[in-house]
Every structure is written in structure tokens, then in C-alpha cells.
Amino acid sequence: MNGSGSGSGSGSGSSRSRSCRGIIPIIEVVHHVDKKVNMIGVVVEFSLPRKSCGTDYVSTLKIVDESQQSPEFSVNIFTEKVQHLPVVKSHSDLVVLHNVMIKKHDGEVNAVFSKNFSSFALFDGKNSNDLSCYQALRSFSLSWREMNCIKNLRNWWPSAHIDSGKSEYLVSVKDISSDTYFDLVCKVLHASFDVSRGLWILFVWDGSDAPLLSLDGKLKDEEKNPLPLQVESFALDQDTLSKFYRVGTILRVMADKSHENLGLQFHGVGKWVRIRNVGAKVLSGMWYGALNSFSRVRLLADDDIIVVECKRKFQERRLELGRLPLWSIDDDLTVTDYNEMDNIQFGSLMDILSYEKDDSIFCCVVRVMAIHPFQAEDLHSSAERGEHEMRLTLEDPTARIHAYLLGKELVEFFNGFPPDLLDVKMKKLLGVPEHENLADDTNFTRHPPLVKCCIDSMKDNFGNTHYYVCHTWLK
């Protein structure tokens, strides 16, 4: 059987080094340090392709076989071109390695794949009679023994008891904390390249809500430097958003610039994965994850016990809370017409963003992250001039949007409160500490509470959608 290679040169079985004597089981490689060997294993984990400290590209595979499942064996692969690195497509796929050097470093034994003399081939891990590889580096031939090993591994794998890489660092999105590193089991919904930042972003979801964050700064900054609505430089199109879940945080996970080819070398979109060593970061009151050179990915089966547990928790959450966030609501601040009007439905901000029509009103549980203008005297003076307009930055666990209060809805929202009482209400709505002055020129921290409001949408003549707060009042 021959596999077409993605590189040049020869690495066929007929020209192997004499030091390679058949296939070495993982458990026996410790006896072959500083020798070249041939190996076959199931790929259970891999690092994302990145540049090495030199001119090469590097990726690390974690493999197992019937002889050893723990600890998983590391294979460090170095190639001249990123497209020559192995691209694992599915959970339980197999790798055949020829002429890899066994090394010992800091007491641990691993294999090193040389760009000069090693070769590999990747095979579908499903139990079938197909022995053709889907990727190979250099011309690649299988011996009869290697063919039998592939068949045996395919037969063995379904009954193998391999965990999902459990560790003390595994957390849910709802339990992340800033400036820490964690492992995350999640579904990868989308990947896109942020041209402005020059890096790739993965959009991942596990069904839970990220913790509420506070905001630092000045309210007056909203006029000239408004809060961003998303971590990425440009908003995703509605077609992409329509494929996202309507409940639960879609966490943006940014790859650093060493992973410049992530989008071309990653086949995890649409699949459940475990991402190891993700950094928890915050940008303008929004969570995001950060990949680094030590981050790794484990493709998971849909029936993996840890995936089944995530799905179960999400179903329980939906049955118990519906579209409500996991976090508590401050019912003392706003009141809506939600229970009195037939055309208002309860939803999340992601429901609104992905909704194609503009003839429905949604009642949402949100936080008011910013208001412009925010001072009572500005509001009253604009009302005297007949300029009834205010922009609110609203956020829930699924998204952040701008929504406007206009005309009658603006007047009714504040219910004719006098300036001194309006200041008090505004502080509560924005989560400003009582002792702080709204117009203070110093930075302060605020914690906006969750409140209910109704939101309508309307498209303009150019097809752009605008959002408006309606049927909502401050108590």
C-alpha cells in the first residue's frame, strides 16, 4: 500500500535505516534510547502547529497503543514547512512513524521526528479494511506487519479505557478566573482569522455562562471611546451567528502569532475537544482565552463520558432556567410589559442577533454596561430641546449590543424622576458605588447588575439592524 506524500525525498520501508528493526511497542521504547525506531499508535492529543525557536515548524503528538496507555507517549515532530506537519482529522486516528529517534530528557523518554530522515502517515482510526492514509510525509509504504498492527489497533481501540485527560486544571467556563491557566472541554463552533490583530480565534462553547466581570474606568469615556461589543476586531456576520447556541457564553480563544497557520492545520471545528493550558484573560469587561506554545488539543468522541456530562448539564440548565442566565437578577430595578403583551418572547441577546426578521420583541435579562449620555442634567436638557435619544450598551452571557432609548420610550423609562433621584437610579443601573460621583474624572470600579428589559429591532434602508429598548421602566 502506498500513500502519496506531502513532502519530497524517500522514506519507504525498503530504504529504512538498519537500526530500525520492525515496530517497537511504546512500553519498550525505553530500551531504545538514542536509536531510530518505527512506531504505530493512536493519536489522543496534539499541540497546535507553531514555529519552533529556530526556522522549523513543530507539533507534538501524544500517542498510546495496546502496550501502554498511561503515561501517553510524546512524539515531537519538526518540519521545514508547516504544511508538512501532521493534521489529525478525527478522534482515534492512527499514526505510523518511521525512523524516529528515541531520546531521554529530564528523566522522560520521547520520540523526535527529524525533518531529514523520518516519515509518517496518518490513518482513519475507524474499524475498517481501508489501509490508505489520508496524509503522509515522503513516499510511504506499509509492511505486512504494519498493516496487521493498524487492524489490531482499530479492533482494540473501542474497548480501550482511555480517559479524557482529566486533571486538577479542568474547569467549566462558569468557573474561570482571570490570569490563570486552565483546561476546557468544549465544542468548537467556529474559527476565523482576525486580520487587524493578525491572529486566529476559536469560538468555543460548553453550555455554561462566564462569570460576571466588573468594569474599571470613567463613564464619560463612553462618548469618545465606547466599549467594544466583541473581543474580535469585527463583528461576525449573521449567517455565522445563526449557527451559534442561543444560551451559554461563546468564549473567544485567541492563538498567539506563533500559531499563524492554525486555521489551515486544525480540524476541530464542529467537534468536542479538550483544550489544555488556556490562559484566562479580560478585555473591556469581556472574557477571552489565550493559547500559547504549551497549549494542546484532544479530539473527543461525542459519547465520551466527559462530553456526555457537559451535554447533560446543559439540558438540565435549559429545563430549569430556559433562556435565563445562571446568575441572579435584580428585580428591584426595572419592570417590563413582558407578561402582558402577546408579541413579546423571552430570549437572549444571541436570539436577537441571529434573528432574521425585525417584527418580534424580546424580553432579555441583561446588564447595562454603559450609557451615553449618562448624567441627569444632560438627559433633562436634551429633553427640553426635544432630543430624546440615549444609547445603552447591553450585555448578557451570550453577547453585547448597543440599544437605543428614543422619544416616548426614553421619557417613560425614567418615569419623570427628578435629577437627584435619577442620579441614584442611574448609579444602581450601572453598578456605580454610592459614594462615587457619576461625572468624576477619576477611574472607579462598577458592577452592573442583571435586569430585565424589552428589546425591539429594525432594519434601516441599507439593511443594517438597529436595536431599541421598549416597554421597560425604572422602578
PDB file of C-alpha atoms in Angstrom, residues 244-352:
ATOM      1  CA  PHE A 244     -24.261  29.547  17.481  1.00  0.00           C
ATOM      2  CA  TYR A 245     -26.083  28.333  20.572  1.00  0.00           C
ATOM      3  CA  ARG A 246     -28.574  30.823  21.987  1.00  0.00           C
ATOM      4  CA  VAL A 247     -27.718  30.015  25.606  1.00  0.00           C
ATOM      5  CA  GLY A 248     -24.278  29.970  27.191  1.00  0.00           C
ATOM      6  CA  THR A 249     -21.146  32.017  26.648  1.00  0.00           C
ATOM      7  CA  ILE A 250     -19.317  31.708  23.335  1.00  0.00           C
ATOM      8  CA  LEU A 251     -15.756  32.079  24.587  1.00  0.00           C
ATOM      9  CA  ARG A 252     -13.268  33.562  22.163  1.00  0.00           C
ATOM     10  CA  VAL A 253      -9.919  31.755  22.353  1.00  0.00           C
ATOM     11  CA  MET A 254      -7.078  33.671  20.703  1.00  0.00           C
ATOM     12  CA  ALA A 255      -3.999  31.940  19.354  1.00  0.00           C
ATOM     13  CA  ASP A 256      -0.731  33.813  19.608  1.00  0.00           C
ATOM     14  CA  LYS A 257       1.223  34.675  16.460  1.00  0.00           C
ATOM     15  CA  SER A 258       3.315  31.517  16.658  1.00  0.00           C
ATOM     16  CA  HIS A 259       0.127  29.693  15.563  1.00  0.00           C
ATOM     17  CA  GLU A 260      -0.167  31.659  12.344  1.00  0.00           C
ATOM     18  CA  ASN A 261      -1.401  28.618  10.389  1.00  0.00           C
ATOM     19  CA  LEU A 262      -3.883  27.326  12.949  1.00  0.00           C
ATOM     20  CA  GLY A 263      -6.895  27.669  10.663  1.00  0.00           C
ATOM     21  CA  LEU A 264      -5.247  25.563   7.958  1.00  0.00           C
ATOM     22  CA  GLN A 265      -3.949  22.880  10.323  1.00  0.00           C
ATOM     23  CA  PHE A 266      -6.903  22.408  12.684  1.00  0.00           C
ATOM     24  CA  HIS A 267      -9.849  20.092  12.014  1.00  0.00           C
ATOM     25  CA  GLY A 268     -11.693  20.585  15.297  1.00  0.00           C
ATOM     26  CA  VAL A 269     -14.473  22.954  14.169  1.00  0.00           C
ATOM     27  CA  GLY A 270     -17.842  21.354  14.880  1.00  0.00           C
ATOM     28  CA  LYS A 271     -16.277  18.834  17.274  1.00  0.00           C
ATOM     29  CA  TRP A 272     -15.966  18.381  21.017  1.00  0.00           C
ATOM     30  CA  VAL A 273     -12.406  18.879  22.195  1.00  0.00           C
ATOM     31  CA  ARG A 274     -10.355  19.298  25.286  1.00  0.00           C
ATOM     32  CA  ILE A 275      -8.044  22.301  25.069  1.00  0.00           C
ATOM     33  CA  ARG A 276      -5.187  22.217  27.541  1.00  0.00           C
ATOM     34  CA  ASN A 277      -3.350  25.180  29.003  1.00  0.00           C
ATOM     35  CA  VAL A 278      -5.666  28.035  28.060  1.00  0.00           C
ATOM     36  CA  GLY A 279      -4.974  31.425  29.641  1.00  0.00           C
ATOM     37  CA  ALA A 280      -7.955  33.329  31.061  1.00  0.00           C
ATOM     38  CA  LYS A 281      -7.839  36.991  30.016  1.00  0.00           C
ATOM     39  CA  VAL A 282     -10.128  40.036  30.201  1.00  0.00           C
ATOM     40  CA  LEU A 283     -10.670  42.793  27.640  1.00  0.00           C
ATOM     41  CA  SER A 284     -13.050  45.705  28.396  1.00  0.00           C
ATOM     42  CA  GLY A 285     -15.140  43.591  30.729  1.00  0.00           C
ATOM     43  CA  MET A 286     -15.235  40.564  28.378  1.00  0.00           C
ATOM     44  CA  TRP A 287     -13.623  37.178  28.891  1.00  0.00           C
ATOM     45  CA  TYR A 288     -11.380  35.550  26.315  1.00  0.00           C
ATOM     46  CA  GLY A 289      -8.987  32.637  26.283  1.00  0.00           C
ATOM     47  CA  ALA A 290      -5.369  32.703  25.096  1.00  0.00           C
ATOM     48  CA  LEU A 291      -3.447  29.839  23.504  1.00  0.00           C
ATOM     49  CA  ASN A 292       0.308  29.608  23.882  1.00  0.00           C
ATOM     50  CA  SER A 293       3.102  27.320  22.757  1.00  0.00           C
ATOM     51  CA  PHE A 294       2.233  24.829  25.521  1.00  0.00           C
ATOM     52  CA  SER A 295      -1.456  24.544  24.577  1.00  0.00           C
ATOM     53  CA  ARG A 296      -2.640  21.183  23.276  1.00  0.00           C
ATOM     54  CA  VAL A 297      -5.864  19.770  21.846  1.00  0.00           C
ATOM     55  CA  ARG A 298      -7.562  16.434  22.393  1.00  0.00           C
ATOM     56  CA  LEU A 299     -10.340  15.499  19.979  1.00  0.00           C
ATOM     57  CA  LEU A 300     -13.169  13.803  21.876  1.00  0.00           C
ATOM     58  CA  ALA A 301     -15.857  11.376  20.795  1.00  0.00           C
ATOM     59  CA  ASP A 302     -19.473  12.518  21.146  1.00  0.00           C
ATOM     60  CA  ASP A 303     -20.079   9.632  23.538  1.00  0.00           C
ATOM     61  CA  ASP A 304     -17.016  10.348  25.670  1.00  0.00           C
ATOM     62  CA  ILE A 305     -18.091  10.378  29.313  1.00  0.00           C
ATOM     63  CA  ILE A 306     -16.936  13.951  29.853  1.00  0.00           C
ATOM     64  CA  VAL A 307     -18.789  15.161  26.733  1.00  0.00           C
ATOM     65  CA  VAL A 308     -21.948  13.335  27.808  1.00  0.00           C
ATOM     66  CA  GLU A 309     -21.668  15.058  31.187  1.00  0.00           C
ATOM     67  CA  CYS A 310     -21.409  18.505  29.537  1.00  0.00           C
ATOM     68  CA  LYS A 311     -24.480  17.786  27.431  1.00  0.00           C
ATOM     69  CA  ARG A 312     -26.405  16.545  30.470  1.00  0.00           C
ATOM     70  CA  LYS A 313     -25.617  19.680  32.467  1.00  0.00           C
ATOM     71  CA  PHE A 314     -26.704  21.870  29.567  1.00  0.00           C
ATOM     72  CA  GLN A 315     -30.021  20.040  29.190  1.00  0.00           C
ATOM     73  CA  GLU A 316     -30.675  20.371  32.932  1.00  0.00           C
ATOM     74  CA  ARG A 317     -29.835  24.059  32.748  1.00  0.00           C
ATOM     75  CA  ARG A 318     -32.261  24.587  29.837  1.00  0.00           C
ATOM     76  CA  LEU A 319     -35.060  22.717  31.601  1.00  0.00           C
ATOM     77  CA  GLU A 320     -34.553  24.656  34.825  1.00  0.00           C
ATOM     78  CA  LEU A 321     -33.732  28.149  33.551  1.00  0.00           C
ATOM     79  CA  GLY A 322     -34.658  28.287  29.864  1.00  0.00           C
ATOM     80  CA  ARG A 323     -33.023  31.432  28.477  1.00  0.00           C
ATOM     81  CA  LEU A 324     -32.231  32.849  31.918  1.00  0.00           C
ATOM     82  CA  PRO A 325     -28.564  33.349  32.888  1.00  0.00           C
ATOM     83  CA  LEU A 326     -27.033  31.253  35.623  1.00  0.00           C
ATOM     84  CA  TRP A 327     -26.568  34.392  37.712  1.00  0.00           C
ATOM     85  CA  SER A 328     -29.266  36.087  39.824  1.00  0.00           C
ATOM     86  CA  ILE A 329     -31.413  39.014  38.624  1.00  0.00           C
ATOM     87  CA  ASP A 330     -32.019  42.286  40.448  1.00  0.00           C
ATOM     88  CA  ASP A 331     -35.821  42.501  40.169  1.00  0.00           C
ATOM     89  CA  ASP A 332     -35.921  45.769  42.097  1.00  0.00           C
ATOM     90  CA  LEU A 333     -34.605  47.992  39.304  1.00  0.00           C
ATOM     91  CA  THR A 334     -36.786  47.544  36.209  1.00  0.00           C
ATOM     92  CA  VAL A 335     -40.263  46.437  35.217  1.00  0.00           C
ATOM     93  CA  THR A 336     -41.434  45.346  31.749  1.00  0.00           C
ATOM     94  CA  ASP A 337     -44.597  44.556  29.823  1.00  0.00           C
ATOM     95  CA  TYR A 338     -43.293  41.044  29.149  1.00  0.00           C
ATOM     96  CA  ASN A 339     -46.160  39.255  30.897  1.00  0.00           C
ATOM     97  CA  GLU A 340     -48.859  41.483  29.415  1.00  0.00           C
ATOM     98  CA  MET A 341     -48.068  41.526  25.679  1.00  0.00           C
ATOM     99  CA  ASP A 342     -48.529  38.510  23.408  1.00  0.00           C
ATOM    100  CA  ASN A 343     -45.897  39.531  20.854  1.00  0.00           C
ATOM    101  CA  ILE A 344     -43.034  39.667  23.365  1.00  0.00           C
ATOM    102  CA  GLN A 345     -40.997  36.485  23.764  1.00  0.00           C
ATOM    103  CA  PHE A 346     -38.266  35.744  26.276  1.00  0.00           C
ATOM    104  CA  GLY A 347     -34.805  35.324  24.769  1.00  0.00           C
ATOM    105  CA  SER A 348     -31.104  36.061  24.917  1.00  0.00           C
ATOM    106  CA  LEU A 349     -29.118  38.700  23.063  1.00  0.00           C
ATOM    107  CA  MET A 350     -27.871  35.926  20.777  1.00  0.00           C
ATOM    108  CA  ASP A 351     -31.513  35.231  19.904  1.00  0.00           C
ATOM    109  CA  ILE A 352     -31.815  38.854  18.827  1.00  0.00           C
TER     110      ILE A 352
END
